[in-house]
Amino acid sequence: MVTRTIQTNQYDVDLGKLLARRLQQCGCAFTAEPVAGGVAVSVPGREALPELSEAIALLLCRDLQYFELARMTDALPLTLQQKQEVLTAALESARSMERLEGIQAQLKEYLAAQPLLNVEGYMCFRMRAALADWQLCVERAAADQMLCREYTELMELLRSVAPPRLGEVSVCLHPDGSCTLTDDSDACIEYVDCSEDGILSLLVGMSPSRLTVYDLSGGSSRLPETIARVFAGRVRIYR
């Protein structure tokens, strides 16, 4: 049997329950005993270290990731509702760029030599690249929210001083990152480089009464969600 102690002084979580769930998910036979601040986990032998490493990688990158993103978000000068929106968007973004394989390989090497793993210490000193990625996800989510808020305020101002300039405008987002804009007179504009700021600025300037978005990007673009927030009440999105 190989026994490793997984411990925390920072997170208010039941590491034993969290790790047991991840070990079961990885199909790893184990026994666990609670210890101060954590859990001592025993696996059949060193041949089980890959499964143990995978389970701990999932614990760090999915279970504890939420707490780290929440901590980063809480430092922003936003309202509680805005922080909740930023956290939700940051979680989605962080999961899309998850790098479990590399972290699992590093954990396997660490666990082969060390009997104790303090999760916050490991994340701070051995997962700096992942933490930097998570911080970037939070910053991007906050920037997107600010952009949406500014455009929403502009749309409200435009609606208060002038009627919509156009009837219906359709936006088609293509898999290669380009997009096509068409109005109800069949005038068509093709954009090769579909930057979010550029398209939003153009749509705000057009001020359509109705907006239809055909998202063929396969989920690679966040523009549909941004458009939905800015043009709330007059947009339809098809995927």
C-alpha atoms as a printed R data frame, in Angstrom:
    type eleno elety resid chain resno       x      y       z
1   ATOM     1    CA   MET     A     1   0.000  0.000   0.000
2   ATOM     2    CA   VAL     A     2   1.067  3.565  -0.711
3   ATOM     3    CA   THR     A     3  -0.307  6.282   1.558
4   ATOM     4    CA   ARG     A     4  -0.349  9.992   0.800
5   ATOM     5    CA   THR     A     5  -1.788 12.790   2.949
6   ATOM     6    CA   ILE     A     6  -3.726 15.544   1.175
7   ATOM     7    CA   GLN     A     7  -4.145 18.580   3.408
8   ATOM     8    CA   THR     A     8  -5.294 22.205   3.434
9   ATOM     9    CA   ASN     A     9  -5.035 25.115   5.841
10  ATOM    10    CA   GLN     A    10  -6.959 27.511   3.607
11  ATOM    11    CA   TYR     A    11 -10.006 25.945   1.983
12  ATOM    12    CA   ASP     A    12 -13.131 25.327   4.043
13  ATOM    13    CA   VAL     A    13 -13.991 22.047   2.298
14  ATOM    14    CA   ASP     A    14 -14.150 18.354   3.111
15  ATOM    15    CA   LEU     A    15 -11.132 17.134   1.169
16  ATOM    16    CA   GLY     A    16 -11.945 13.547   2.072
17  ATOM    17    CA   LYS     A    17 -15.357 13.623   0.377
18  ATOM    18    CA   LEU     A    18 -14.127 15.575  -2.615
19  ATOM    19    CA   LEU     A    19 -11.149 13.311  -3.204
20  ATOM    20    CA   ALA     A    20 -13.179 10.128  -2.642
21  ATOM    21    CA   ARG     A    21 -15.579 11.231  -5.383
22  ATOM    22    CA   ARG     A    22 -12.730 11.924  -7.771
23  ATOM    23    CA   LEU     A    23 -11.005  8.604  -6.971
24  ATOM    24    CA   GLN     A    24 -14.222  6.736  -7.677
25  ATOM    25    CA   GLN     A    25 -14.568  8.675 -10.914
26  ATOM    26    CA   CYS     A    26 -11.058  7.549 -11.900
27  ATOM    27    CA   GLY     A    27 -11.773  3.920 -10.988
28  ATOM    28    CA   CYS     A    28  -9.069  3.811  -8.314
29  ATOM    29    CA   ALA     A    29  -9.276  1.386  -5.364
30  ATOM    30    CA   PHE     A    30  -8.488  3.237  -2.131
31  ATOM    31    CA   THR     A    31  -9.038  3.564   1.584
32  ATOM    32    CA   ALA     A    32  -9.187  6.909   3.353
33  ATOM    33    CA   GLU     A    33  -8.750  8.128   6.906
34  ATOM    34    CA   PRO     A    34  -9.497 11.682   8.054
35  ATOM    35    CA   VAL     A    35  -6.561 13.644   9.452
36  ATOM    36    CA   ALA     A    36  -6.210 17.205  10.708
37  ATOM    37    CA   GLY     A    37  -7.046 19.513   7.804
38  ATOM    38    CA   GLY     A    38  -7.401 16.752   5.254
39  ATOM    39    CA   VAL     A    39  -7.298 13.054   4.478
40  ATOM    40    CA   ALA     A    40  -4.770 10.214   4.332
41  ATOM    41    CA   VAL     A    41  -5.433  8.149   1.217
42  ATOM    42    CA   SER     A    42  -4.003  4.673   0.662
43  ATOM    43    CA   VAL     A    43  -3.890  3.051  -2.785
44  ATOM    44    CA   PRO     A    44  -2.785 -0.530  -3.629
45  ATOM    45    CA   GLY     A    45   0.743  0.412  -4.711
46  ATOM    46    CA   ARG     A    46   2.854  2.701  -6.869
47  ATOM    47    CA   GLU     A    47   1.115  1.350  -9.937
48  ATOM    48    CA   ALA     A    48  -1.986  3.214  -8.704
49  ATOM    49    CA   LEU     A    49  -0.225  6.597  -8.546
50  ATOM    50    CA   PRO     A    50  -1.452  7.619 -12.038
51  ATOM    51    CA   GLU     A    51  -5.089  7.241 -10.916
52  ATOM    52    CA   LEU     A    52  -4.377  9.047  -7.640
53  ATOM    53    CA   SER     A    53  -2.652 11.822  -9.577
54  ATOM    54    CA   GLU     A    54  -5.605 12.136 -11.938
55  ATOM    55    CA   ALA     A    55  -8.041 12.346  -9.024
56  ATOM    56    CA   ILE     A    56  -6.016 15.078  -7.313
57  ATOM    57    CA   ALA     A    57  -5.670 16.953 -10.616
58  ATOM    58    CA   LEU     A    58  -9.474 16.954 -10.899
59  ATOM    59    CA   LEU     A    59  -9.733 18.094  -7.281
60  ATOM    60    CA   LEU     A    60  -7.398 21.023  -7.915
61  ATOM    61    CA   CYS     A    61  -8.592 22.049 -11.382
62  ATOM    62    CA   ARG     A    62 -12.324 21.641 -10.900
63  ATOM    63    CA   ASP     A    63 -13.285 21.527  -7.225
64  ATOM    64    CA   LEU     A    64 -10.801 24.066  -5.865
65  ATOM    65    CA   GLN     A    65 -10.695 26.110  -9.049
66  ATOM    66    CA   TYR     A    66 -14.050 27.613  -8.102
67  ATOM    67    CA   PHE     A    67 -12.635 28.973  -4.831
68  ATOM    68    CA   GLU     A    68  -9.619 30.490  -6.586
69  ATOM    69    CA   LEU     A    69 -11.731 32.151  -9.265
70  ATOM    70    CA   ALA     A    70 -14.109 33.422  -6.577
71  ATOM    71    CA   ARG     A    71 -11.182 34.891  -4.651
72  ATOM    72    CA   MET     A    72  -9.865 36.622  -7.787
73  ATOM    73    CA   THR     A    73 -13.337 37.924  -8.657
74  ATOM    74    CA   ASP     A    74 -13.992 39.184  -5.145
75  ATOM    75    CA   ALA     A    75 -10.989 41.509  -5.453
76  ATOM    76    CA   LEU     A    76 -12.691 43.411  -8.305
77  ATOM    77    CA   PRO     A    77 -14.495 46.710  -7.582
78  ATOM    78    CA   LEU     A    78 -17.892 45.368  -8.697
79  ATOM    79    CA   THR     A    79 -21.319 44.846  -7.202
80  ATOM    80    CA   LEU     A    80 -22.292 41.427  -5.904
81  ATOM    81    CA   GLN     A    81 -24.417 40.703  -8.964
82  ATOM    82    CA   GLN     A    82 -21.643 41.782 -11.308
83  ATOM    83    CA   LYS     A    83 -19.167 39.565  -9.463
84  ATOM    84    CA   GLN     A    84 -21.519 36.601  -9.812
85  ATOM    85    CA   GLU     A    85 -21.801 37.206 -13.556
86  ATOM    86    CA   VAL     A    86 -18.028 37.543 -13.927
87  ATOM    87    CA   LEU     A    87 -17.432 34.372 -11.910
88  ATOM    88    CA   THR     A    88 -19.860 32.373 -14.048
89  ATOM    89    CA   ALA     A    89 -18.221 33.548 -17.272
90  ATOM    90    CA   ALA     A    90 -14.706 32.989 -15.890
91  ATOM    91    CA   LEU     A    91 -15.555 29.427 -14.849
92  ATOM    92    CA   GLU     A    92 -16.838 28.621 -18.319
93  ATOM    93    CA   SER     A    93 -13.743 30.117 -19.912
94  ATOM    94    CA   ALA     A    94 -11.334 28.362 -17.534
95  ATOM    95    CA   ARG     A    95 -12.927 24.972 -18.154
96  ATOM    96    CA   SER     A    96 -12.558 25.466 -21.911
97  ATOM    97    CA   MET     A    97  -8.771 25.865 -21.556
98  ATOM    98    CA   GLU     A    98  -8.231 23.107 -18.987
99  ATOM    99    CA   ARG     A    99  -4.838 21.324 -19.111
100 ATOM   100    CA   LEU     A   100  -5.307 18.279 -16.919
101 ATOM   101    CA   GLU     A   101  -2.698 16.065 -18.566
102 ATOM   102    CA   GLY     A   102   0.263 18.273 -17.730
103 ATOM   103    CA   ILE     A   103  -0.856 18.848 -14.156
104 ATOM   104    CA   GLN     A   104  -1.514 15.136 -13.693
105 ATOM   105    CA   ALA     A   105   1.995 14.287 -14.911
106 ATOM   106    CA   GLN     A   106   3.555 16.777 -12.471
107 ATOM   107    CA   LEU     A   107   1.457 15.398  -9.625
108 ATOM   108    CA   LYS     A   108   2.527 11.833 -10.381
109 ATOM   109    CA   GLU     A   109   6.173 12.880 -10.156
110 ATOM   110    CA   TYR     A   110   5.526 14.781  -6.923
111 ATOM   111    CA   LEU     A   111   3.557 11.993  -5.250
112 ATOM   112    CA   ALA     A   112   6.200  9.438  -6.139
113 ATOM   113    CA   ALA     A   113   8.633 11.301  -3.877
114 ATOM   114    CA   GLN     A   114   6.543 13.175  -1.310
115 ATOM   115    CA   PRO     A   115   4.149 11.740   1.334
116 ATOM   116    CA   LEU     A   116   2.310 15.051   1.980
117 ATOM   117    CA   LEU     A   117   0.585 17.441  -0.402
118 ATOM   118    CA   ASN     A   118  -0.738 20.787   0.833
119 ATOM   119    CA   VAL     A   119  -3.159 21.813  -1.886
120 ATOM   120    CA   GLU     A   120  -2.833 25.610  -1.625
121 ATOM   121    CA   GLY     A   121   0.946 25.382  -1.423
122 ATOM   122    CA   TYR     A   122   1.074 23.103  -4.434
123 ATOM   123    CA   MET     A   123  -1.156 25.417  -6.448
124 ATOM   124    CA   CYS     A   124   0.838 28.503  -5.453
125 ATOM   125    CA   PHE     A   125   4.284 27.115  -6.257
126 ATOM   126    CA   ARG     A   126   3.720 24.384  -8.863
127 ATOM   127    CA   MET     A   127   0.613 25.558 -10.739
128 ATOM   128    CA   ARG     A   128   1.563 29.177 -11.404
129 ATOM   129    CA   ALA     A   129   0.779 28.903 -15.118
130 ATOM   130    CA   ALA     A   130  -2.720 27.573 -14.381
131 ATOM   131    CA   LEU     A   131  -3.349 30.311 -11.798
132 ATOM   132    CA   ALA     A   132  -2.216 32.925 -14.330
133 ATOM   133    CA   ASP     A   133  -4.648 31.468 -16.884
134 ATOM   134    CA   TRP     A   134  -7.473 31.602 -14.329
135 ATOM   135    CA   GLN     A   135  -6.644 35.229 -13.484
136 ATOM   136    CA   LEU     A   136  -6.759 36.044 -17.192
137 ATOM   137    CA   CYS     A   137 -10.193 34.411 -17.460
138 ATOM   138    CA   VAL     A   138 -11.462 36.630 -14.641
139 ATOM   139    CA   GLU     A   139  -9.981 39.769 -16.179
140 ATOM   140    CA   ARG     A   140 -11.451 38.994 -19.594
141 ATOM   141    CA   ALA     A   141 -14.864 38.255 -18.101
142 ATOM   142    CA   ALA     A   142 -14.760 41.546 -16.189
143 ATOM   143    CA   ALA     A   143 -13.712 43.443 -19.317
144 ATOM   144    CA   ASP     A   144 -16.519 41.834 -21.332
145 ATOM   145    CA   GLN     A   145 -19.032 42.771 -18.665
146 ATOM   146    CA   MET     A   146 -17.833 46.380 -18.620
147 ATOM   147    CA   LEU     A   147 -18.025 46.522 -22.409
148 ATOM   148    CA   CYS     A   148 -21.573 45.145 -22.363
149 ATOM   149    CA   ARG     A   149 -22.578 47.621 -19.679
150 ATOM   150    CA   GLU     A   150 -21.192 50.547 -21.675
151 ATOM   151    CA   TYR     A   151 -22.917 49.411 -24.867
152 ATOM   152    CA   THR     A   152 -26.179 48.816 -23.001
153 ATOM   153    CA   GLU     A   153 -26.070 52.345 -21.590
154 ATOM   154    CA   LEU     A   154 -25.370 53.677 -25.083
155 ATOM   155    CA   MET     A   155 -28.289 51.694 -26.536
156 ATOM   156    CA   GLU     A   156 -30.626 53.078 -23.865
157 ATOM   157    CA   LEU     A   157 -29.446 56.586 -24.679
158 ATOM   158    CA   LEU     A   158 -29.978 56.044 -28.408
159 ATOM   159    CA   ARG     A   159 -33.467 54.660 -27.811
160 ATOM   160    CA   SER     A   160 -34.348 57.699 -25.720
161 ATOM   161    CA   VAL     A   161 -33.253 60.269 -28.294
162 ATOM   162    CA   ALA     A   162 -33.911 58.596 -31.654
163 ATOM   163    CA   PRO     A   163 -35.975 55.766 -33.170
164 ATOM   164    CA   PRO     A   164 -34.242 52.674 -34.621
165 ATOM   165    CA   ARG     A   165 -32.486 53.466 -37.887
166 ATOM   166    CA   LEU     A   166 -33.003 50.055 -39.519
167 ATOM   167    CA   GLY     A   167 -35.548 47.277 -39.473
168 ATOM   168    CA   GLU     A   168 -34.025 43.810 -39.123
169 ATOM   169    CA   VAL     A   169 -30.304 43.029 -39.323
170 ATOM   170    CA   SER     A   170 -28.916 39.498 -39.548
171 ATOM   171    CA   VAL     A   171 -25.453 38.512 -38.358
172 ATOM   172    CA   CYS     A   172 -23.947 35.201 -39.470
173 ATOM   173    CA   LEU     A   173 -20.822 34.081 -37.582
174 ATOM   174    CA   HIS     A   174 -18.734 31.606 -39.591
175 ATOM   175    CA   PRO     A   175 -16.404 28.861 -38.280
176 ATOM   176    CA   ASP     A   176 -13.320 30.614 -39.723
177 ATOM   177    CA   GLY     A   177 -13.894 33.728 -37.586
178 ATOM   178    CA   SER     A   178 -15.434 35.833 -40.346
179 ATOM   179    CA   CYS     A   179 -18.990 37.135 -40.299
180 ATOM   180    CA   THR     A   180 -21.674 38.461 -42.630
181 ATOM   181    CA   LEU     A   181 -24.115 41.284 -41.873
182 ATOM   182    CA   THR     A   182 -27.319 41.614 -43.901
183 ATOM   183    CA   ASP     A   183 -30.129 44.157 -43.494
184 ATOM   184    CA   ASP     A   184 -33.763 43.877 -44.598
185 ATOM   185    CA   SER     A   185 -32.933 45.492 -47.948
186 ATOM   186    CA   ASP     A   186 -30.506 42.586 -48.620
187 ATOM   187    CA   ALA     A   187 -27.468 44.864 -48.379
188 ATOM   188    CA   CYS     A   188 -24.582 42.631 -47.351
189 ATOM   189    CA   ILE     A   189 -21.295 43.336 -45.546
190 ATOM   190    CA   GLU     A   190 -18.562 40.694 -45.269
191 ATOM   191    CA   TYR     A   191 -15.997 40.870 -42.447
192 ATOM   192    CA   VAL     A   192 -12.915 38.653 -42.611
193 ATOM   193    CA   ASP     A   193 -11.609 39.570 -39.152
194 ATOM   194    CA   CYS     A   194 -14.690 39.655 -36.920
195 ATOM   195    CA   SER     A   195 -13.489 41.566 -33.850
196 ATOM   196    CA   GLU     A   196 -16.046 41.811 -31.054
197 ATOM   197    CA   ASP     A   197 -15.558 45.542 -30.478
198 ATOM   198    CA   GLY     A   198 -15.810 46.322 -34.181
199 ATOM   199    CA   ILE     A   199 -19.007 44.358 -34.773
200 ATOM   200    CA   LEU     A   200 -20.687 45.715 -31.648
201 ATOM   201    CA   SER     A   201 -19.784 49.290 -32.578
202 ATOM   202    CA   LEU     A   202 -21.187 48.769 -36.059
203 ATOM   203    CA   LEU     A   203 -24.431 47.249 -34.765
204 ATOM   204    CA   VAL     A   204 -24.896 50.022 -32.225
205 ATOM   205    CA   GLY     A   205 -24.414 52.570 -34.985
206 ATOM   206    CA   MET     A   206 -26.954 50.753 -37.190
207 ATOM   207    CA   SER     A   207 -29.435 50.618 -34.255
208 ATOM   208    CA   PRO     A   208 -31.676 47.892 -35.739
209 ATOM   209    CA   SER     A   209 -35.180 47.339 -34.395
210 ATOM   210    CA   ARG     A   210 -34.627 43.569 -34.613
211 ATOM   211    CA   LEU     A   211 -31.458 41.516 -34.705
212 ATOM   212    CA   THR     A   212 -30.981 37.867 -35.687
213 ATOM   213    CA   VAL     A   213 -27.710 36.044 -35.020
214 ATOM   214    CA   TYR     A   214 -26.824 32.784 -36.772
215 ATOM   215    CA   ASP     A   215 -23.948 31.299 -34.792
216 ATOM   216    CA   LEU     A   216 -22.063 28.798 -36.967
217 ATOM   217    CA   SER     A   217 -18.824 29.254 -35.013
218 ATOM   218    CA   GLY     A   218 -19.268 26.024 -33.069
219 ATOM   219    CA   GLY     A   219 -19.111 27.838 -29.752
220 ATOM   220    CA   SER     A   220 -15.703 29.418 -30.408
221 ATOM   221    CA   SER     A   221 -17.102 32.968 -30.310
222 ATOM   222    CA   ARG     A   222 -18.463 34.814 -27.276
223 ATOM   223    CA   LEU     A   223 -19.989 37.482 -29.530
224 ATOM   224    CA   PRO     A   224 -23.541 36.000 -29.546
225 ATOM   225    CA   GLU     A   225 -23.817 36.225 -25.749
226 ATOM   226    CA   THR     A   226 -22.442 39.763 -25.796
227 ATOM   227    CA   ILE     A   227 -24.909 40.815 -28.502
228 ATOM   228    CA   ALA     A   228 -27.750 39.183 -26.536
229 ATOM   229    CA   ARG     A   229 -26.917 41.282 -23.477
230 ATOM   230    CA   VAL     A   230 -26.440 44.546 -25.378
231 ATOM   231    CA   PHE     A   231 -29.574 44.169 -27.545
232 ATOM   232    CA   ALA     A   232 -31.741 42.507 -24.912
233 ATOM   233    CA   GLY     A   233 -35.391 42.282 -25.956
234 ATOM   234    CA   ARG     A   234 -34.820 42.498 -29.686
235 ATOM   235    CA   VAL     A   235 -32.387 39.731 -30.579
236 ATOM   236    CA   ARG     A   236 -32.816 36.092 -31.593
237 ATOM   237    CA   ILE     A   237 -29.923 33.647 -31.663
238 ATOM   238    CA   TYR     A   238 -29.844 30.427 -33.684
239 ATOM   239    CA   ARG     A   239 -27.175 27.764 -33.393
